[in-house]
Coordinates of C-alpha atoms in Angstrom, one line a residue:
M23 CA 56.2 -38.6 41.0
P24 CA 58.5 -36.0 38.6
L25 CA 57.4 -34.7 35.4
K26 CA 56.3 -37.0 32.2
K27 CA 58.5 -35.7 30.0
S28 CA 57.0 -34.8 26.6
W29 CA 58.5 -33.7 22.5
I30 CA 55.7 -30.7 23.8
D31 CA 59.1 -28.3 24.9
S32 CA 56.8 -26.1 26.9
A33 CA 54.4 -28.7 28.3
N34 CA 58.5 -29.6 30.2
D35 CA 57.9 -26.6 32.2
P36 CA 58.3 -26.7 36.1
A37 CA 55.4 -23.8 35.6
H38 CA 53.5 -24.7 32.6
P39 CA 49.8 -25.7 34.6
F40 CA 49.2 -28.2 31.2
P41 CA 52.8 -30.8 31.3
L42 CA 51.7 -34.3 30.2
N43 CA 50.6 -34.8 34.4
N44 CA 48.1 -32.9 33.7
L45 CA 46.2 -33.9 30.5
P46 CA 42.9 -31.8 30.9
Y47 CA 39.9 -32.0 28.9
G48 CA 37.9 -28.6 27.2
V49 CA 36.4 -27.7 24.4
F50 CA 38.1 -25.1 21.2
S51 CA 37.8 -23.1 18.3
I52 CA 39.8 -22.0 16.4
G53 CA 37.9 -18.3 14.0
E54 CA 35.0 -19.0 12.7
N55 CA 35.3 -23.4 13.4
E56 CA 32.8 -25.0 15.2
P57 CA 33.4 -25.9 18.6
R58 CA 35.1 -29.6 19.0
C59 CA 37.0 -31.3 21.9
G60 CA 40.6 -30.8 23.4
V61 CA 43.3 -31.6 25.0
A62 CA 46.3 -29.3 26.7
I63 CA 49.5 -30.0 26.5
G64 CA 51.3 -27.0 26.6
D65 CA 51.2 -24.1 24.9
M66 CA 49.0 -26.5 22.1
I67 CA 46.2 -28.5 21.7
L68 CA 45.5 -31.3 20.8
D69 CA 42.6 -31.9 18.8
M70 CA 40.8 -34.5 19.5
A71 CA 37.8 -34.8 16.8
A72 CA 40.6 -34.4 14.5
A73 CA 42.3 -37.3 16.4
E74 CA 39.6 -40.4 16.3
E75 CA 38.9 -39.7 12.2
T76 CA 42.7 -40.1 11.9
G77 CA 42.3 -43.5 13.6
L78 CA 45.3 -41.6 16.5
I79 CA 42.1 -42.1 18.9
A80 CA 39.3 -45.1 18.9
L81 CA 38.1 -45.8 21.8
A82 CA 34.6 -46.9 20.9
D83 CA 32.4 -48.2 17.9
Y84 CA 31.3 -44.7 17.2
P85 CA 32.4 -41.3 17.5
L86 CA 32.6 -39.7 20.7
F87 CA 34.2 -36.9 20.0
D88 CA 31.8 -35.2 17.2
V89 CA 30.2 -33.4 19.5
P90 CA 31.6 -29.8 21.8
F91 CA 31.6 -31.6 24.8
W92 CA 32.4 -34.3 27.1
N93 CA 30.0 -35.8 28.6
D94 CA 29.7 -38.8 25.9
L95 CA 33.6 -40.1 27.0
M96 CA 32.4 -39.6 31.0
A97 CA 29.2 -42.3 30.0
E98 CA 31.8 -44.8 28.9
G99 CA 32.9 -45.2 32.9
P100 CA 36.2 -45.2 34.1
A101 CA 37.6 -47.7 32.2
V102 CA 37.3 -45.9 29.1
W103 CA 38.7 -43.0 30.8
A104 CA 42.1 -44.8 32.0
A105 CA 42.6 -46.1 28.3
L106 CA 41.9 -42.8 27.0
R107 CA 44.6 -41.2 28.9
A108 CA 47.2 -44.3 28.9
R109 CA 47.2 -43.5 25.3
L110 CA 47.3 -39.6 25.0
T111 CA 50.1 -40.7 27.4
D112 CA 52.7 -42.5 24.6
L113 CA 51.8 -40.2 21.7
L114 CA 52.9 -37.0 23.3
A115 CA 55.6 -38.7 25.5
D116 CA 58.9 -38.2 24.4
G117 CA 59.9 -40.4 22.2
A118 CA 56.8 -41.1 20.6
E119 CA 56.9 -43.1 17.4
E120 CA 53.5 -41.7 16.0
R121 CA 54.5 -37.8 16.7
E122 CA 55.1 -37.1 13.2
A123 CA 50.9 -37.7 12.9
V124 CA 50.4 -35.6 16.0
E125 CA 52.0 -33.1 15.2
D126 CA 49.3 -32.4 12.5
L127 CA 46.6 -32.2 15.1
L128 CA 48.3 -29.5 17.6
V129 CA 46.5 -26.3 17.3
P130 CA 48.7 -23.4 19.3
M131 CA 46.1 -22.5 22.5
A132 CA 47.2 -19.0 21.9
D133 CA 45.0 -19.1 19.0
A134 CA 42.1 -20.3 20.5
T135 CA 38.5 -19.4 21.7
L136 CA 37.9 -21.8 24.5
H137 CA 34.2 -22.9 25.0
M138 CA 31.9 -24.8 28.4
P139 CA 33.9 -28.3 28.4
F140 CA 30.8 -30.0 28.7
M141 CA 26.6 -30.0 29.5
V142 CA 26.1 -29.2 32.7
S143 CA 22.6 -31.4 33.6
E144 CA 22.2 -30.4 36.9
Y145 CA 23.9 -28.3 40.0
T146 CA 24.4 -28.8 43.2
D147 CA 26.1 -25.7 45.7
F148 CA 27.6 -26.6 48.8
Y149 CA 27.8 -25.1 52.4
A150 CA 31.0 -26.8 53.7
G151 CA 33.9 -24.9 54.4
K152 CA 34.4 -25.1 57.8
H153 CA 35.8 -21.4 58.5
H154 CA 33.5 -20.0 55.8
A155 CA 30.5 -21.1 57.6
T156 CA 32.1 -19.8 60.7
N157 CA 32.6 -16.5 60.1
I158 CA 29.3 -15.9 58.4
G159 CA 28.4 -17.8 60.8
T160 CA 29.7 -15.0 63.8
M161 CA 28.8 -12.2 61.5
F162 CA 25.2 -13.0 61.1
R163 CA 24.8 -15.1 64.7
G164 CA 27.8 -14.5 66.6
A165 CA 30.6 -16.4 67.4
E166 CA 28.6 -19.2 70.2
N167 CA 25.9 -20.1 67.2
A168 CA 28.5 -19.7 64.2
L169 CA 27.4 -23.4 62.9
P170 CA 23.6 -24.7 62.9
P171 CA 23.2 -27.8 64.8
N172 CA 24.0 -30.1 61.6
W173 CA 26.6 -28.4 59.7
L174 CA 29.5 -31.0 61.2
H175 CA 26.9 -33.8 61.1
I176 CA 26.1 -33.7 57.3
P177 CA 28.0 -31.4 54.3
I178 CA 24.1 -28.8 53.8
G179 CA 23.9 -27.7 50.4
Y180 CA 20.4 -26.1 47.9
N181 CA 19.7 -27.2 44.4
G182 CA 21.2 -24.2 41.7
R183 CA 20.2 -22.8 38.7
A184 CA 22.4 -25.5 35.4
S185 CA 21.7 -23.0 33.2
S186 CA 23.0 -19.8 34.2
V187 CA 26.8 -21.7 35.0
Y188 CA 29.1 -20.2 32.8
V189 CA 32.7 -20.2 31.7
S190 CA 35.9 -18.1 32.2
G191 CA 35.2 -15.7 30.1
T192 CA 32.0 -14.6 30.6
E193 CA 30.7 -11.1 31.8
I194 CA 28.6 -11.3 34.3
R195 CA 26.0 -8.5 34.8
R196 CA 24.7 -6.7 37.6
P197 CA 21.4 -8.4 39.0
W198 CA 18.7 -6.6 40.5
G199 CA 16.4 -8.5 43.3
Q200 CA 14.2 -7.8 46.2
L201 CA 16.3 -5.1 48.6
K202 CA 15.6 -4.7 52.5
G203 CA 17.5 -3.5 55.1
P204 CA 17.0 -3.5 58.4
D205 CA 15.7 -0.2 58.8
D206 CA 13.3 -0.7 56.2
D207 CA 9.7 -0.8 56.3
K208 CA 8.6 -2.8 53.4
P209 CA 11.2 -3.9 51.4
R210 CA 12.4 -2.5 47.4
F211 CA 13.4 -3.6 43.6
A212 CA 16.8 -2.5 43.2
P213 CA 20.2 -3.6 41.1
C214 CA 21.7 -5.2 44.0
A215 CA 24.0 -3.1 45.7
R216 CA 26.7 -6.0 47.9
F217 CA 28.0 -8.2 45.0
D218 CA 30.0 -10.9 45.4
L219 CA 31.9 -13.1 44.8
E220 CA 33.1 -17.1 46.5
L221 CA 35.8 -18.9 45.4
E222 CA 35.0 -23.0 45.2
M223 CA 36.0 -26.1 43.9
G224 CA 33.7 -27.7 40.9
A225 CA 33.6 -31.9 41.5
I226 CA 31.7 -32.9 37.9
V227 CA 30.1 -36.5 37.9
G228 CA 31.3 -39.2 34.8
T229 CA 29.0 -41.7 36.2
D230 CA 25.2 -42.0 36.6
S231 CA 23.8 -43.6 39.5
A232 CA 20.0 -44.4 41.0
G233 CA 19.5 -44.6 44.6
P234 CA 22.2 -44.7 47.1
I235 CA 26.4 -44.2 46.9
T236 CA 28.5 -45.1 49.1
V237 CA 31.3 -42.6 49.9
Q238 CA 34.1 -44.6 47.8
E239 CA 31.7 -45.3 45.0
A240 CA 30.9 -41.9 45.2
D241 CA 34.4 -41.1 45.0
D242 CA 34.9 -43.5 41.2
N243 CA 31.6 -41.2 39.8
I244 CA 33.7 -38.5 40.3
F245 CA 35.2 -37.4 36.6
G246 CA 37.3 -34.1 37.1
Y247 CA 37.7 -30.5 38.8
V248 CA 37.3 -27.3 37.9
L249 CA 37.6 -24.0 39.2
L250 CA 34.5 -22.6 40.7
N251 CA 33.3 -19.4 41.6
D252 CA 29.7 -19.1 42.7
W253 CA 28.4 -15.6 42.8
S254 CA 26.6 -13.9 45.1
A255 CA 24.0 -10.8 45.9
R256 CA 24.4 -10.5 49.5
D257 CA 22.0 -8.3 50.1
I258 CA 19.2 -10.0 47.9
Q259 CA 19.9 -13.7 50.3
A260 CA 19.8 -11.5 53.1
W261 CA 16.1 -10.9 52.7
E262 CA 15.2 -14.1 50.9
Y263 CA 17.3 -16.7 52.2
Q264 CA 14.3 -17.2 55.0
P265 CA 13.3 -19.7 55.6
L266 CA 13.9 -21.9 52.5
G267 CA 17.3 -20.8 51.9
P268 CA 19.4 -19.7 49.0
F269 CA 17.5 -18.5 45.3
Q270 CA 18.0 -15.5 43.4
A271 CA 21.2 -14.9 45.6
K272 CA 22.8 -17.3 43.6
A273 CA 20.6 -17.5 40.2
T274 CA 22.9 -14.3 38.1
A275 CA 26.1 -17.1 37.3
T276 CA 28.2 -19.6 38.2
T277 CA 32.2 -19.4 36.3
I278 CA 33.8 -22.0 35.6
S279 CA 37.0 -22.3 34.4
P280 CA 38.3 -24.0 31.5
W281 CA 39.8 -27.6 31.0
I282 CA 38.8 -30.4 33.6
V283 CA 41.6 -31.5 35.2
T284 CA 41.3 -34.8 36.1
K285 CA 41.4 -37.2 39.1
P286 CA 44.1 -39.2 36.8
A287 CA 46.3 -36.0 37.2
L288 CA 45.2 -35.3 40.6
E289 CA 46.4 -38.2 42.1
P290 CA 49.9 -37.7 43.8
F291 CA 48.0 -34.6 45.8
R292 CA 45.6 -36.4 48.3
T293 CA 45.1 -35.8 51.5
D294 CA 43.0 -35.6 54.8
T295 CA 40.0 -33.7 55.6
P296 CA 40.1 -32.0 58.6
E297 CA 40.6 -33.5 61.9
R298 CA 36.6 -34.3 63.1
E299 CA 35.2 -32.8 65.7
V300 CA 32.5 -35.3 65.6
E301 CA 32.4 -38.5 64.2
L302 CA 30.3 -38.6 61.3
L303 CA 27.8 -41.4 60.7
D304 CA 28.8 -44.2 59.1
H305 CA 27.5 -43.5 55.3
L306 CA 29.4 -40.5 55.6
K307 CA 32.4 -41.7 57.6
D308 CA 35.5 -41.0 55.2
C309 CA 37.3 -43.9 53.6
G310 CA 40.8 -41.9 52.6
P311 CA 42.1 -39.3 51.6
M312 CA 39.4 -37.7 49.8
L313 CA 40.5 -34.4 49.4
Y314 CA 43.8 -32.8 47.7
D315 CA 46.3 -30.0 47.9
I316 CA 45.4 -27.4 45.9
E317 CA 46.4 -23.5 46.4
L318 CA 44.1 -21.4 46.0
E319 CA 44.0 -17.0 44.7
V320 CA 41.5 -14.2 43.8
T321 CA 42.9 -11.1 42.6
L322 CA 40.3 -8.8 41.5
A323 CA 41.3 -5.4 39.1
P324 CA 39.9 -2.7 39.0
E325 CA 38.6 -1.5 35.2
G326 CA 41.4 -0.8 33.2
K327 CA 43.8 -1.6 36.6
S328 CA 46.9 -4.2 37.8
E329 CA 45.0 -6.7 39.6
T330 CA 45.5 -7.3 43.1
T331 CA 45.6 -10.8 44.8
I332 CA 43.3 -10.6 47.6
A333 CA 42.5 -14.1 48.9
R334 CA 45.4 -16.9 48.7
T335 CA 43.9 -20.8 50.8
N336 CA 44.2 -23.3 50.2
Y337 CA 41.1 -26.8 48.7
K338 CA 42.2 -29.0 51.6
E339 CA 41.2 -26.4 54.0
M340 CA 37.1 -28.0 52.9
Y341 CA 35.6 -29.5 55.6
Y342 CA 34.1 -31.6 53.4
S343 CA 35.3 -33.7 50.7
S344 CA 33.3 -34.2 47.0
A345 CA 33.0 -37.7 47.6
Q346 CA 31.2 -36.5 50.2
Q347 CA 28.6 -34.1 49.1
L348 CA 27.7 -37.0 46.5
A349 CA 27.3 -39.6 48.3
H350 CA 25.5 -37.1 50.5
H351 CA 23.2 -36.6 47.9
T352 CA 22.0 -39.9 47.3
T353 CA 21.1 -40.9 50.2
A354 CA 17.2 -39.5 50.0
G355 CA 16.9 -41.5 46.5
S356 CA 18.1 -39.0 43.8
P357 CA 19.3 -40.2 41.2
M358 CA 22.3 -38.4 39.1
Y359 CA 23.4 -37.7 36.1
V360 CA 26.4 -37.3 33.6
G361 CA 27.5 -33.6 34.2
D362 CA 26.0 -33.1 37.7
L363 CA 28.0 -30.2 38.8
L364 CA 28.6 -30.1 42.5
G365 CA 30.2 -26.2 44.2
S366 CA 32.0 -27.0 46.9
G367 CA 31.3 -24.6 48.8
T368 CA 33.3 -21.0 50.1
I369 CA 36.8 -22.6 50.5
S370 CA 38.6 -20.5 53.5
G371 CA 41.4 -20.7 55.8
P372 CA 42.7 -19.3 59.1
G373 CA 43.5 -16.6 58.1
K374 CA 42.3 -13.6 57.2
T375 CA 44.0 -13.3 53.8
E376 CA 42.8 -16.2 53.6
R377 CA 39.5 -15.5 52.9
G378 CA 37.7 -17.4 50.1
S379 CA 34.7 -14.5 49.8
L380 CA 35.3 -11.3 50.1
I381 CA 32.3 -11.1 52.8
E382 CA 34.8 -12.0 55.0
L383 CA 37.5 -10.1 53.8
S384 CA 35.7 -7.1 54.1
W385 CA 33.9 -8.7 57.4
G386 CA 30.4 -7.9 56.1
G387 CA 31.7 -5.1 54.8
K388 CA 33.3 -3.3 58.0
E389 CA 36.3 -3.6 56.9
P390 CA 37.3 -2.8 53.2
V391 CA 40.0 -4.3 51.6
T392 CA 42.4 -1.8 50.1
L393 CA 44.3 -2.6 46.2
D394 CA 47.4 -2.3 45.6
S395 CA 45.6 1.1 43.7
G396 CA 44.8 2.6 46.8
E397 CA 41.1 1.9 45.8
T398 CA 39.5 0.4 48.1
R399 CA 36.2 -2.8 48.2
S400 CA 34.2 -3.8 50.6
F401 CA 31.8 -5.6 47.5
L402 CA 32.0 -6.5 44.3
E403 CA 32.1 -2.9 41.7
D404 CA 30.9 -1.8 38.5
N405 CA 33.4 -3.1 35.9
D406 CA 35.8 -5.6 38.4
T407 CA 37.6 -8.5 36.7
L408 CA 38.0 -11.0 39.1
T409 CA 39.8 -14.4 38.6
L410 CA 40.6 -17.4 40.8
R411 CA 43.8 -19.7 39.8
G412 CA 44.8 -22.9 41.2
A413 CA 47.8 -24.8 41.1
A414 CA 48.7 -28.1 42.6
R415 CA 52.8 -28.4 42.9
G416 CA 54.1 -31.5 41.9
D417 CA 57.7 -32.8 42.0
G418 CA 59.1 -30.6 39.0
Y419 CA 56.0 -29.7 37.5
T420 CA 52.4 -27.7 38.2
I421 CA 48.7 -29.2 37.5
G422 CA 46.7 -26.1 36.8
F423 CA 42.9 -25.5 35.5
G424 CA 43.4 -22.4 33.1
D425 CA 41.6 -19.0 34.3
C426 CA 39.0 -18.7 36.1
T427 CA 38.0 -14.8 35.3
G428 CA 34.7 -13.3 34.7
K429 CA 34.0 -8.6 34.7
L430 CA 31.4 -7.5 36.2
L431 CA 29.1 -5.2 33.9
P432 CA 26.5 -2.7 35.2
A433 CA 22.9 -3.5 36.4
L434 CA 21.2 -3.0 33.0
D435 CA 18.6 0.1 33.8
D436 CA 15.5 -1.2 35.0
P437 CA 13.9 -4.4 33.2
Y438 CA 10.3 -3.5 33.9
K439 CA 9.5 -0.4 32.9
R440 CA 8.7 -0.6 28.7

């Protein structure tokens, strides 16, 4: 599919992340005004609340955009999602008859503050990238026992904290927790010393379900995707994870990019999951290309210094798709809700520079990463800024998500000293 031409010139730049082919959904504010829904087009944002008020957008007999989140639109279902995309394309395409009316509803993206694009109902994070799982398993259990026996049969996951999902640009505080080294007699309470990132994609559930659904139904229920950084306290995790897995190590923060890229924008980039080593049970089998060819990168910038690209990989490296993860999530009868967020799990490729976490890049701290400034990192240091970027490259256009950025602030003084 080639570039769709818009009357907004910046949207026709092949390198710009928000062409007419994309039309991602976010929430923005200007100055002291209240946050409201917006659609990114080139270097502008279309004010959806204003478009609905003027009658340019009319999808229901009641307002959908008088709230600062996209959940109400999601709840209307795929037919309304498609109707909105078609209407937006008509309004913003080159030669649009209603251009003059739309021009009054556009605001410069440079003047906007971006907010959480949706209300997160619940959050689940998976461990579904084979290269990442193999690397982590090799470090801790040896190459012969790298993958747990169940890994090739089901997408492993855990239920996380919806309350600590934040939009890009939110500063993150280094957490305190119980730490116990291999030679320590007992644990101690201290700031995390091995804080890390995890490069992931997040899938947003747009349709409620009750009870088991198929992989195809799960794919139909996904509204769109964001970049996701699953901040991880590795030393806290090492002490707490047996026998029930991550808890406080993953509770500090999860950062997402500010724009929801919908499935229609990603359709041209569908690709198959990797070849299966073990045949999946029928309820989890692939029913077509369920991954996407999305180039991903991570940069790290020490305070006051330029960023260094520390990893590049691709979403197509995942072993399980978000549709398979969602289908598996429902097998025991768990209802899924509009606004549920599913983290893909760390996305790593086969090469050393394709690893999506510092614990892999530094091999547990034994091989520190050298930055362009000459500094090294095994894990994140105070005031480091992490940025995740993603792009799908089409015929003369780019589909982007906006940066997924967070700065790590120093730990608080002992929070229990009163």
